[in-house]
Coordinates of C-alpha atoms in Angstrom, one line a residue:
M1 CA 0.5 -0.1 0.0
N2 CA 2.8 1.6 0.2
D3 CA 3.8 1.7 -3.1
I4 CA 0.5 2.4 -4.3
R5 CA 0.7 5.8 -2.4
R6 CA 4.2 7.0 -3.7
T7 CA 2.5 6.2 -7.2
I8 CA -0.1 7.8 -6.9
L9 CA 1.3 11.1 -6.0
W10 CA 4.1 10.0 -9.1
V11 CA 1.1 10.1 -11.6
I12 CA -0.1 13.2 -9.9
F13 CA 3.3 14.7 -11.4
G14 CA 3.6 13.2 -14.2
F15 CA 0.0 14.0 -15.2
S16 CA 1.6 17.7 -14.4
M17 CA 4.5 16.9 -16.7
V18 CA 2.7 16.0 -19.3
L19 CA 0.1 18.9 -19.0
L20 CA 3.3 21.3 -18.4
W21 CA 4.2 19.8 -22.4
D22 CA 1.8 20.3 -23.6
Q23 CA 1.4 24.5 -22.9
W24 CA 5.2 24.5 -24.1
Q25 CA 3.8 22.8 -26.8
I26 CA 0.8 25.3 -27.5
H27 CA 3.3 28.2 -26.5
N28 CA 5.4 28.2 -29.7
G29 CA 2.6 27.1 -31.8
H30 CA 2.0 23.5 -32.3
K31 CA -0.5 21.5 -31.2
A32 CA -1.0 19.7 -27.6
T33 CA 0.1 16.5 -27.7
F34 CA -1.8 14.9 -25.5
F35 CA -4.8 16.6 -25.0
P36 CA -4.9 18.5 -28.2
K37 CA -8.0 21.0 -28.3
V38 CA -11.7 20.0 -29.6
E39 CA -12.3 21.7 -32.4
P40 CA -15.9 23.8 -32.1
A41 CA -18.6 22.9 -34.5
A42 CA -20.3 26.0 -35.2
A43 CA -18.2 28.5 -37.1
V44 CA -18.9 32.6 -36.6
K45 CA -20.0 34.0 -40.0
A46 CA -18.8 37.2 -41.4
P47 CA -20.7 40.1 -41.2
A48 CA -23.4 40.7 -44.5
A49 CA -21.8 42.1 -46.8
S50 CA -24.2 45.2 -46.3
T51 CA -22.7 45.4 -42.7
A52 CA -18.7 44.4 -43.6
V53 CA -16.6 46.5 -41.6
P54 CA -14.2 47.6 -44.0
T55 CA -11.2 45.6 -44.0
A56 CA -7.7 48.1 -44.7
M57 CA -5.9 48.5 -42.8
A58 CA -3.1 51.9 -44.1
A59 CA 0.7 52.3 -42.3
P60 CA 0.7 55.7 -40.6
A61 CA 1.5 58.8 -41.9
G62 CA 3.4 61.3 -41.0
P63 CA 2.1 64.1 -39.9
G64 CA 0.7 66.9 -42.9
Q65 CA 1.2 63.9 -44.4
V66 CA -2.2 63.7 -47.0
P67 CA -2.8 60.2 -48.6
A68 CA -4.0 60.4 -52.6
S69 CA -8.2 59.5 -51.3
A70 CA -8.3 62.4 -48.6
A71 CA -10.4 65.4 -49.1
P72 CA -9.0 68.1 -49.9
A73 CA -9.8 70.1 -46.5
A74 CA -8.6 67.3 -44.0
Q75 CA -5.2 66.3 -44.0
R76 CA -3.7 63.1 -42.6
E77 CA -1.6 63.8 -39.1
W78 CA -0.5 62.0 -36.2
V79 CA -1.7 64.3 -33.0
D80 CA 0.3 62.9 -29.8
V81 CA -1.5 63.8 -26.7
E82 CA -0.2 62.9 -22.7
T83 CA -2.4 62.3 -19.9
D84 CA -0.9 61.6 -16.1
L85 CA -1.0 57.6 -17.4
Y86 CA -1.4 58.1 -21.2
K87 CA 1.3 58.9 -24.1
L88 CA -1.3 58.6 -26.5
R89 CA -1.2 58.7 -30.8
F90 CA -4.2 58.9 -33.1
D91 CA -4.3 58.8 -36.1
T92 CA -7.0 61.3 -38.6
E93 CA -7.8 58.4 -40.1
G94 CA -10.9 57.6 -39.2
G95 CA -9.2 59.2 -35.2
S96 CA -8.2 56.0 -34.5
L97 CA -6.0 55.5 -31.3
V98 CA -2.6 53.7 -32.8
H99 CA -0.6 54.3 -30.1
A100 CA -0.4 54.0 -26.3
E101 CA 2.8 54.2 -23.4
L102 CA 1.6 53.6 -20.4
V103 CA 3.7 55.6 -18.4
Q104 CA 3.2 54.1 -14.8
H105 CA 4.7 50.5 -16.4
P106 CA 8.0 49.9 -17.6
D107 CA 8.5 47.7 -20.3
L108 CA 9.1 44.2 -20.1
M109 CA 12.1 44.2 -21.6
D110 CA 13.8 47.8 -20.5
A111 CA 12.9 49.5 -17.5
K112 CA 13.5 52.7 -18.2
K113 CA 11.0 52.8 -21.4
N114 CA 7.3 53.2 -21.0
F115 CA 5.4 49.5 -21.8
V116 CA 3.5 49.9 -24.5
L117 CA 0.1 48.1 -25.3
F118 CA -1.6 50.0 -28.9
D119 CA 1.2 50.2 -31.5
E120 CA 1.6 50.8 -35.1
S121 CA 4.6 50.5 -37.0
K122 CA 6.3 47.8 -38.6
D123 CA 7.1 45.4 -35.6
R124 CA 3.3 45.6 -34.5
V125 CA 0.3 45.7 -35.3
Y126 CA -2.7 47.0 -32.1
V127 CA -5.3 50.0 -32.5
A128 CA -8.6 50.8 -32.5
Q129 CA -10.6 51.9 -34.8
S130 CA -14.5 52.2 -34.9
G131 CA -16.7 53.7 -37.8
L132 CA -19.9 53.6 -39.4
I133 CA -21.5 51.3 -42.4
G134 CA -25.1 50.7 -44.3
G135 CA -23.5 52.3 -46.6
Q136 CA -21.3 55.2 -48.0
L137 CA -20.3 56.9 -44.9
P138 CA -17.7 58.3 -42.7
T139 CA -15.2 55.0 -41.1
H140 CA -12.2 54.6 -39.8
K141 CA -10.5 55.0 -43.8
S142 CA -12.2 58.9 -43.2
V143 CA -9.8 61.5 -42.8
M144 CA -10.7 63.5 -40.1
R145 CA -9.8 67.0 -38.4
F146 CA -8.7 67.5 -35.0
A147 CA -9.8 69.9 -32.1
G148 CA -8.4 69.9 -28.5
E149 CA -5.5 70.0 -26.6
R150 CA -2.8 67.5 -26.7
K151 CA -1.6 67.9 -22.7
L152 CA -3.8 67.1 -19.1
K153 CA -2.5 70.1 -17.4
D154 CA -1.3 69.8 -13.5
G155 CA -5.0 70.8 -12.3
Q156 CA -6.9 69.8 -15.3
N157 CA -9.0 67.3 -14.5
E158 CA -10.2 65.5 -18.1
L159 CA -9.0 66.4 -21.5
T160 CA -11.8 66.1 -24.5
L161 CA -10.5 65.6 -28.3
R162 CA -12.5 65.5 -31.1
F163 CA -12.6 64.4 -34.2
E164 CA -14.5 65.2 -37.3
S165 CA -14.7 63.7 -40.7
D166 CA -16.0 65.7 -43.8
E167 CA -19.6 64.7 -45.0
V168 CA -19.7 61.6 -47.4
N169 CA -23.3 61.0 -48.8
G170 CA -24.7 64.3 -46.2
V171 CA -23.6 62.6 -43.2
K172 CA -20.6 63.7 -40.8
L173 CA -19.3 61.1 -37.8
V174 CA -17.5 63.4 -34.8
K175 CA -15.8 60.9 -32.4
S176 CA -15.1 62.6 -28.8
Y177 CA -12.5 60.9 -26.6
T178 CA -13.0 62.1 -23.5
L179 CA -9.5 61.8 -20.9
K180 CA -9.8 61.6 -17.6
R181 CA -7.0 61.9 -14.6
G182 CA -6.3 58.8 -13.2
S183 CA -9.0 56.7 -15.6
Y184 CA -7.8 54.0 -17.5
A185 CA -11.4 53.4 -19.2
I186 CA -11.4 56.4 -22.0
G187 CA -15.1 57.9 -22.4
V188 CA -15.9 57.7 -26.3
K189 CA -18.8 59.8 -27.2
H190 CA -20.5 58.7 -30.7
E191 CA -22.2 61.7 -32.5
V192 CA -23.8 60.9 -36.8
I193 CA -24.7 64.0 -38.1
N194 CA -27.2 63.8 -41.1
K195 CA -26.7 66.9 -43.3
G196 CA -27.9 65.6 -46.7
A197 CA -31.6 65.3 -48.3
A198 CA -32.8 61.5 -47.3
A199 CA -32.9 59.3 -44.0
V200 CA -29.9 57.4 -42.8
S201 CA -29.6 54.0 -41.0
P202 CA -26.0 53.9 -40.0
Q203 CA -24.6 51.3 -37.6
L204 CA -21.3 52.3 -35.3
Y205 CA -19.1 49.1 -35.6
L206 CA -16.1 49.1 -32.7
Q207 CA -13.0 46.9 -33.3
L208 CA -9.4 46.2 -31.8
V209 CA -7.3 45.0 -34.9
R210 CA -4.2 43.7 -33.8
D211 CA -1.2 40.8 -34.8
G212 CA -1.5 37.4 -34.0
N213 CA 2.3 37.7 -32.3
K214 CA 3.0 37.1 -28.9
P215 CA 4.3 40.1 -26.8
A216 CA 8.3 40.4 -26.9
G217 CA 10.6 39.2 -24.2
E218 CA 7.5 36.8 -22.7
S219 CA 8.7 33.4 -20.5
S220 CA 8.5 30.5 -22.9
F221 CA 8.8 27.8 -20.0
Y222 CA 5.1 29.2 -18.8
S223 CA 1.8 29.6 -21.2
T224 CA -0.3 33.0 -20.7
F225 CA -3.5 34.0 -23.3
T226 CA -3.2 36.2 -26.1
G227 CA -5.7 36.4 -28.3
P228 CA -9.4 37.9 -28.5
A229 CA -11.6 37.8 -26.3
V230 CA -16.3 38.3 -26.1
Y231 CA -18.5 38.4 -23.0
T232 CA -21.9 38.0 -23.0
E233 CA -24.5 37.4 -20.0
A234 CA -25.3 34.6 -21.4
K235 CA -22.3 32.8 -22.0
K236 CA -20.3 34.3 -19.9
Y237 CA -16.2 35.0 -21.0
T238 CA -15.3 33.1 -23.8
K239 CA -11.4 33.5 -25.2
I240 CA -10.8 32.6 -29.3
E241 CA -7.6 31.5 -30.1
F242 CA -5.9 33.1 -33.8
S243 CA -5.8 30.2 -34.9
D244 CA -9.6 29.5 -34.6
I245 CA -10.0 32.7 -36.5
E246 CA -8.0 31.2 -39.0
K247 CA -10.0 28.6 -39.6
N248 CA -13.1 30.4 -39.1
K249 CA -14.1 28.0 -36.2
A250 CA -14.1 30.2 -32.9
E251 CA -17.4 30.1 -31.4
I252 CA -18.5 33.1 -29.6
D253 CA -21.8 34.8 -28.4
K254 CA -23.0 36.9 -31.7
T255 CA -25.8 38.7 -30.4
S256 CA -26.5 40.4 -27.5
T257 CA -27.8 43.5 -25.0
N258 CA -24.4 43.1 -23.1
G259 CA -21.0 42.6 -22.4
Y260 CA -17.8 43.5 -24.4
V261 CA -14.9 42.7 -26.9
A262 CA -10.9 42.9 -25.3
M263 CA -8.1 41.8 -27.2
V264 CA -5.7 40.0 -24.0
Q265 CA -2.2 39.7 -23.1
H266 CA -0.8 39.5 -19.6
Y267 CA -1.3 41.4 -17.5
F268 CA -3.1 44.1 -19.6
A269 CA -5.8 44.3 -22.1
S270 CA -8.2 46.5 -24.1
A271 CA -12.2 46.0 -24.2
W272 CA -15.0 48.5 -25.9
L273 CA -17.8 48.5 -23.2
L274 CA -21.4 49.6 -24.7
A275 CA -24.3 50.1 -21.6
D276 CA -26.3 47.2 -20.8
G277 CA -29.1 47.5 -22.9
V278 CA -27.8 48.6 -26.1
Q279 CA -28.2 46.1 -28.7
R280 CA -25.6 44.6 -30.3
E281 CA -23.4 42.2 -33.0
N282 CA -20.3 40.6 -31.6
F283 CA -18.0 39.6 -34.6
V284 CA -14.3 37.9 -34.8
R285 CA -12.8 38.0 -38.3
K286 CA -9.4 37.7 -40.0
V287 CA -8.4 41.1 -41.4
D288 CA -5.4 40.4 -43.8
N289 CA -2.4 38.3 -43.1
N290 CA -1.8 37.2 -39.4
L291 CA -3.9 40.6 -38.6
Y292 CA -7.5 39.8 -36.4
A293 CA -9.9 42.0 -35.4
V294 CA -12.4 41.7 -32.1
G295 CA -15.8 43.9 -32.2
M296 CA -19.4 44.9 -31.7
I297 CA -21.5 46.2 -34.3
T298 CA -24.3 48.0 -33.1
P299 CA -27.4 49.9 -34.4
L300 CA -28.1 54.0 -34.5
G301 CA -31.6 53.5 -35.6
E302 CA -32.6 56.4 -38.7
V303 CA -31.1 59.5 -38.7
A304 CA -33.8 61.6 -40.3
P305 CA -32.1 65.0 -42.3
G306 CA -30.8 67.8 -39.9
Q307 CA -30.9 65.9 -37.3
S308 CA -28.5 64.0 -35.5
K309 CA -27.5 60.9 -33.5
V310 CA -25.1 60.4 -29.9
L311 CA -24.0 56.8 -28.8
D312 CA -21.5 56.6 -25.8
N313 CA -19.4 54.4 -24.5
Q314 CA -15.9 54.1 -22.9
L315 CA -12.4 52.5 -24.4
F316 CA -10.5 50.5 -21.6
A317 CA -6.3 50.3 -22.0
G318 CA -4.5 49.2 -19.4
P319 CA -3.5 46.8 -16.8
Q320 CA -5.4 44.7 -15.5
E321 CA -5.9 45.6 -11.8
E322 CA -9.1 44.1 -10.7
K323 CA -10.5 46.3 -8.3
T324 CA -10.9 48.7 -11.8
L325 CA -12.1 46.0 -14.2
E326 CA -15.0 45.1 -11.3
A327 CA -15.9 48.7 -11.0
L328 CA -15.9 49.6 -14.9
A329 CA -18.1 46.7 -16.0
P330 CA -19.6 43.4 -15.2
G331 CA -17.5 40.3 -15.8
L332 CA -15.1 42.9 -17.0
D333 CA -12.4 41.4 -13.6
L334 CA -12.2 37.9 -15.8
L335 CA -9.5 39.7 -18.1
K336 CA -7.5 38.8 -15.3
D337 CA -7.2 35.3 -16.0
Y338 CA -6.9 32.5 -13.4
G339 CA -8.4 29.5 -15.7
W340 CA -10.9 27.3 -13.7
L341 CA -9.3 28.0 -10.3
A342 CA -11.3 31.6 -10.8
M343 CA -13.6 30.9 -7.3
L344 CA -10.3 29.6 -5.2
A345 CA -8.2 32.6 -6.7
K346 CA -10.1 35.4 -6.4
P347 CA -10.4 35.8 -2.4
L348 CA -6.6 34.4 -2.1
Y349 CA -5.6 38.0 -4.4
W350 CA -8.3 39.0 -2.3
L351 CA -6.1 38.2 1.4
L352 CA -3.0 38.8 -0.8
D353 CA -4.0 42.5 -1.3
Q354 CA -4.9 42.9 2.4
L355 CA -2.0 41.5 3.9
Y356 CA 0.6 44.4 0.8
K357 CA -1.7 46.9 2.6
V358 CA -0.3 46.1 6.6
L359 CA 3.3 44.3 4.9
L360 CA 3.9 47.6 1.8
N361 CA 5.9 44.8 0.2
W362 CA 4.6 41.8 -2.3
G363 CA 7.7 39.9 -1.6
W364 CA 6.5 39.6 2.3
A365 CA 2.7 39.7 1.9
I366 CA 3.1 36.2 -0.7
M367 CA 5.8 34.4 2.5
A368 CA 2.4 36.3 4.8
L369 CA 0.2 34.7 2.3
V370 CA 1.8 30.9 2.4
L371 CA 2.3 31.1 5.9
L372 CA -2.1 31.9 6.9
L373 CA -2.8 29.3 4.1
K374 CA -0.3 26.6 6.2
I375 CA -1.5 27.3 9.5
A376 CA -5.3 27.0 7.7
F377 CA -4.4 23.3 6.9
Y378 CA -2.0 22.6 10.0
W379 CA -4.5 19.8 10.8
L380 CA -4.5 17.9 7.0
N381 CA -1.1 18.7 7.1
A382 CA -0.8 16.6 10.6
K383 CA -1.9 13.9 9.9
A384 CA -0.3 13.6 6.7
Y385 CA 3.1 14.0 8.4
A386 CA 1.9 11.9 10.9
S387 CA 1.1 9.6 8.9
M388 CA 4.5 9.5 7.1
A389 CA 6.5 9.1 10.0
K390 CA 4.8 5.9 11.5
M391 CA 6.0 4.6 7.5
K392 CA 9.4 5.9 8.6
A393 CA 9.0 4.3 11.4
I394 CA 8.2 1.2 10.3
N395 CA 10.7 1.4 6.9
P396 CA 13.3 -1.0 9.0
R397 CA 10.4 -4.0 8.9
I398 CA 9.2 -3.2 5.6
M399 CA 12.4 -3.8 3.7
E400 CA 13.9 -6.5 6.0
M401 CA 10.4 -8.5 5.2
R402 CA 10.8 -7.4 1.2
E403 CA 14.4 -9.0 1.2
R404 CA 13.6 -12.3 2.6
L405 CA 10.2 -12.7 0.8
K406 CA 11.3 -11.3 -2.5
S407 CA 10.9 -14.2 -4.3
N408 CA 6.9 -14.7 -3.5
P409 CA 5.0 -12.0 -3.9
Q410 CA 2.3 -13.2 -3.1
Q411 CA 3.4 -14.2 1.1
M412 CA 5.0 -10.4 0.9
Q413 CA 0.8 -8.2 0.0
M414 CA 0.0 -10.4 2.8
E415 CA 3.4 -10.2 5.9
M416 CA 3.2 -6.5 4.5
M417 CA -0.7 -5.7 5.3
K418 CA -1.0 -7.3 8.8
I419 CA 2.4 -5.0 9.5
Y420 CA -0.2 -1.8 8.5
R421 CA -2.7 -3.6 10.5
E422 CA -0.2 -4.3 13.9
E423 CA 1.1 -1.0 13.8
K424 CA -2.2 0.6 13.3
V425 CA -1.0 2.3 9.9
N426 CA -2.5 3.5 7.5
P427 CA -0.6 3.8 4.0
M428 CA -3.2 6.3 2.1
G429 CA -3.2 8.4 5.3
G430 CA -0.1 10.8 4.0
C431 CA -1.5 11.3 0.9
F432 CA -5.5 12.0 0.7
P433 CA -4.2 15.1 2.7
M434 CA -2.1 16.6 0.3
L435 CA -4.6 15.8 -2.6
I436 CA -7.3 18.0 -1.0
Q437 CA -4.9 21.4 -1.2
I438 CA -3.6 21.3 -4.1
P439 CA -5.9 23.3 -5.8
V440 CA -5.6 25.9 -3.6
F441 CA -1.6 26.2 -4.2
I442 CA -2.7 25.8 -8.0
A443 CA -4.9 29.0 -7.7
L444 CA -2.3 30.7 -5.5
Y445 CA -0.1 29.7 -8.6
W446 CA -2.4 31.6 -11.1
V447 CA -3.2 33.9 -8.3
L448 CA 0.9 35.5 -8.6
L449 CA 0.8 34.4 -12.4
S450 CA -1.7 37.0 -13.5
S451 CA -1.6 39.6 -11.0
V452 CA -0.2 42.8 -12.5
E453 CA 1.4 44.0 -9.2
M454 CA 3.9 41.7 -9.5
R455 CA 5.3 43.6 -12.3
H456 CA 8.8 45.4 -10.8
A457 CA 8.1 44.9 -6.9
P458 CA 10.8 44.5 -5.6
W459 CA 11.3 42.1 -2.1
V460 CA 14.7 42.7 -1.0
G461 CA 18.3 43.4 -2.2
W462 CA 18.5 41.9 -5.9
I463 CA 15.4 41.2 -6.5
V464 CA 14.1 43.9 -8.1
D465 CA 11.1 42.4 -10.3
L466 CA 8.9 39.4 -8.7
S467 CA 7.5 39.0 -11.8
A468 CA 10.7 38.5 -13.8
P469 CA 13.2 35.2 -13.3
D470 CA 15.9 35.5 -10.8
P471 CA 19.0 37.0 -12.1
Y472 CA 21.3 35.1 -10.0
F473 CA 19.8 32.3 -9.5
I474 CA 19.5 32.5 -5.5
L475 CA 15.7 31.9 -5.7
P476 CA 15.8 29.0 -7.9
I477 CA 18.9 26.6 -5.6
V478 CA 17.7 27.3 -2.9
M479 CA 14.1 26.4 -4.1
T480 CA 16.3 23.3 -5.2
L481 CA 17.6 22.9 -2.0
T482 CA 14.4 22.6 -0.1
T483 CA 13.1 19.9 -2.3
L484 CA 15.8 18.2 -2.4
L485 CA 16.0 18.4 2.0
Q486 CA 11.8 17.3 1.7
T487 CA 12.6 14.3 0.5
A488 CA 15.4 13.3 1.9
L489 CA 13.2 13.8 5.1
N490 CA 10.2 11.3 3.7
P491 CA 10.6 7.8 3.9
A492 CA 12.3 5.8 1.5
P493 CA 10.7 3.3 -1.5
P494 CA 11.4 -0.1 -0.7
D495 CA 11.9 0.0 -4.9
P496 CA 15.4 1.1 -5.6
M497 CA 14.1 2.3 -9.4
Q498 CA 11.5 4.3 -7.2
A499 CA 13.7 5.6 -5.0
K500 CA 16.5 6.8 -7.8
L501 CA 13.0 8.3 -8.8
M502 CA 12.4 10.1 -5.9
W503 CA 15.8 12.2 -6.3
F504 CA 15.6 12.6 -9.7
M505 CA 12.2 14.3 -10.5
P506 CA 12.1 17.0 -8.1
L507 CA 16.1 17.9 -10.1
I508 CA 14.6 18.2 -13.2
F509 CA 11.1 20.1 -12.1
S510 CA 13.5 22.3 -10.2
V511 CA 14.9 23.6 -13.5
M512 CA 11.5 25.0 -14.9
F513 CA 11.9 26.7 -11.6
F514 CA 15.0 28.7 -12.9
F515 CA 13.2 30.4 -15.2
F516 CA 10.0 31.0 -13.9
P517 CA 8.8 34.9 -12.5
A518 CA 11.1 35.2 -8.7
G519 CA 7.6 35.5 -6.9
L520 CA 6.2 32.0 -7.2
V521 CA 10.0 30.4 -6.7
L522 CA 9.6 33.0 -3.4
Y523 CA 6.1 31.1 -2.8
W524 CA 7.4 28.0 -2.9
I525 CA 10.5 28.4 -1.0
T526 CA 8.2 29.4 1.8
N527 CA 6.3 26.4 1.2
N528 CA 8.9 23.8 1.5
V529 CA 10.7 25.6 4.1
L530 CA 6.5 25.9 6.6
S531 CA 6.9 22.0 5.1
I532 CA 9.7 21.1 6.4
A533 CA 9.5 22.4 9.7
Q534 CA 5.9 21.0 10.5
Q535 CA 7.3 17.5 9.0
W536 CA 10.1 17.9 10.8
I537 CA 8.7 18.9 14.1
I538 CA 5.9 16.0 14.0
N539 CA 8.7 13.4 13.2
T540 CA 10.4 14.7 17.2
R541 CA 6.4 14.4 18.6
M542 CA 6.0 10.8 17.5
G543 CA 9.6 9.6 18.6
V544 CA 10.9 8.8 15.2
P545 CA 14.1 10.7 15.4
P546 CA 15.1 13.0 11.6
Q547 CA 17.1 10.8 9.3
F548 CA 17.7 12.0 6.0
N549 CA 17.1 8.8 3.3
L550 CA 20.3 10.1 1.0
P551 CA 20.3 8.3 -2.5
K552 CA 22.2 5.1 -3.4
F553 CA 23.3 5.8 -7.1
K554 CA 25.3 2.5 -8.3

């Protein structure tokens, strides 16, 4: 039975390695080896020809340059804007947001630079666009005139930018952005003015367009999602792989009166938000080679000659700060992806945040949270370690019996069960308490991996960024040593091959942690140290002297 318990643990460990390998394959653009994704049966159809969103993507022009298709009265140029949170660039072609630097978040590769979310350059395409469909109307390809200030001044709480198109078949589109101090939610007002002689019934489209590349500098040793997402009350949060769009096999809730569309990546996201109750058609589509869009189309109703229609909405572009997202729109906090353990992860993040408010250091907060979890699970762990201590105490007797009866396996099993009964040992007693805790610690892993607060957050000394690997590999080495110490304290398996595996597998597993974020490694070290201390104390109380089962390799 002792062998069975260890076998179960190795199966769990092996399954974890299988999942990690699959994520590695997916991250590098390959199909999962062991659990390939089942392709959805239903496909999302492109919008009908009468409501098709313009697909052309033009390269950005320099200030003052006029493309051949532009109206003479309006010149295409870039408009650079600064606030307390942003350095933005708008293109007067469509009034699109084509560049966004988040000035309070350093770049992953170079901390002296700002993190760039939106960008339209030779290396990247990621932009926010909007316009009208339903006939020859102003779109994101229409050149507009800009009016407004370009910098949020001291003492000023908001900044309004106005982009106005020329008339297209008697219809003007006026797009106004309102940037508020301290807010990553940009107010966007679309006003349709009918100066023609006939009524029009336009539809407004809002879309996010980006290439299918992973963000620069992202680790290959853990996988995070990059791509479009759609949320509705009916279908909840749906992530869409770029590969599914490429194959026209993405499955989303196409019509709704609530929700949002978004582009998601590790730590950051953008999203178009419409008010609840506004009818919209959601879509994802391929725009060009390695270029994809997610968006929504909403009818504005009939606009009579001489009349206008206004629709207010928001564009979120910023970090995945959970409390900020929760306050903006229902379900927006799901952009911070905790996976299938969100119900456990959210309270863990809340507790971590409370600890940070007291300790004012995310590293110490991580260690304090692991300590609290260890206290909460103390009695479960105590039962597990007590069972392991009993197993360790009778291990010499088991080994002698196995050697004596190695030619008679049936009698060996009978004798083993007899020893367990006499010593009142449950060989599975150390397994189940551990299994109960696994989901909690997996959820904590996702909390630490997903929380933008870890970016460039220092701990002590050489650890200046808990979201980046330890530059000197000190924490991974300490983690490896504590893992090996734990292994040495555990009862040695009777089977020599299992005994060798008990030492090889932790070493192989530890190699991965050399490339993991320092915050995750710190969490693992803290868990190891507290586990070793508890195991040592319980062994001592039960009269089992600490023994180190060192490997015997021949």
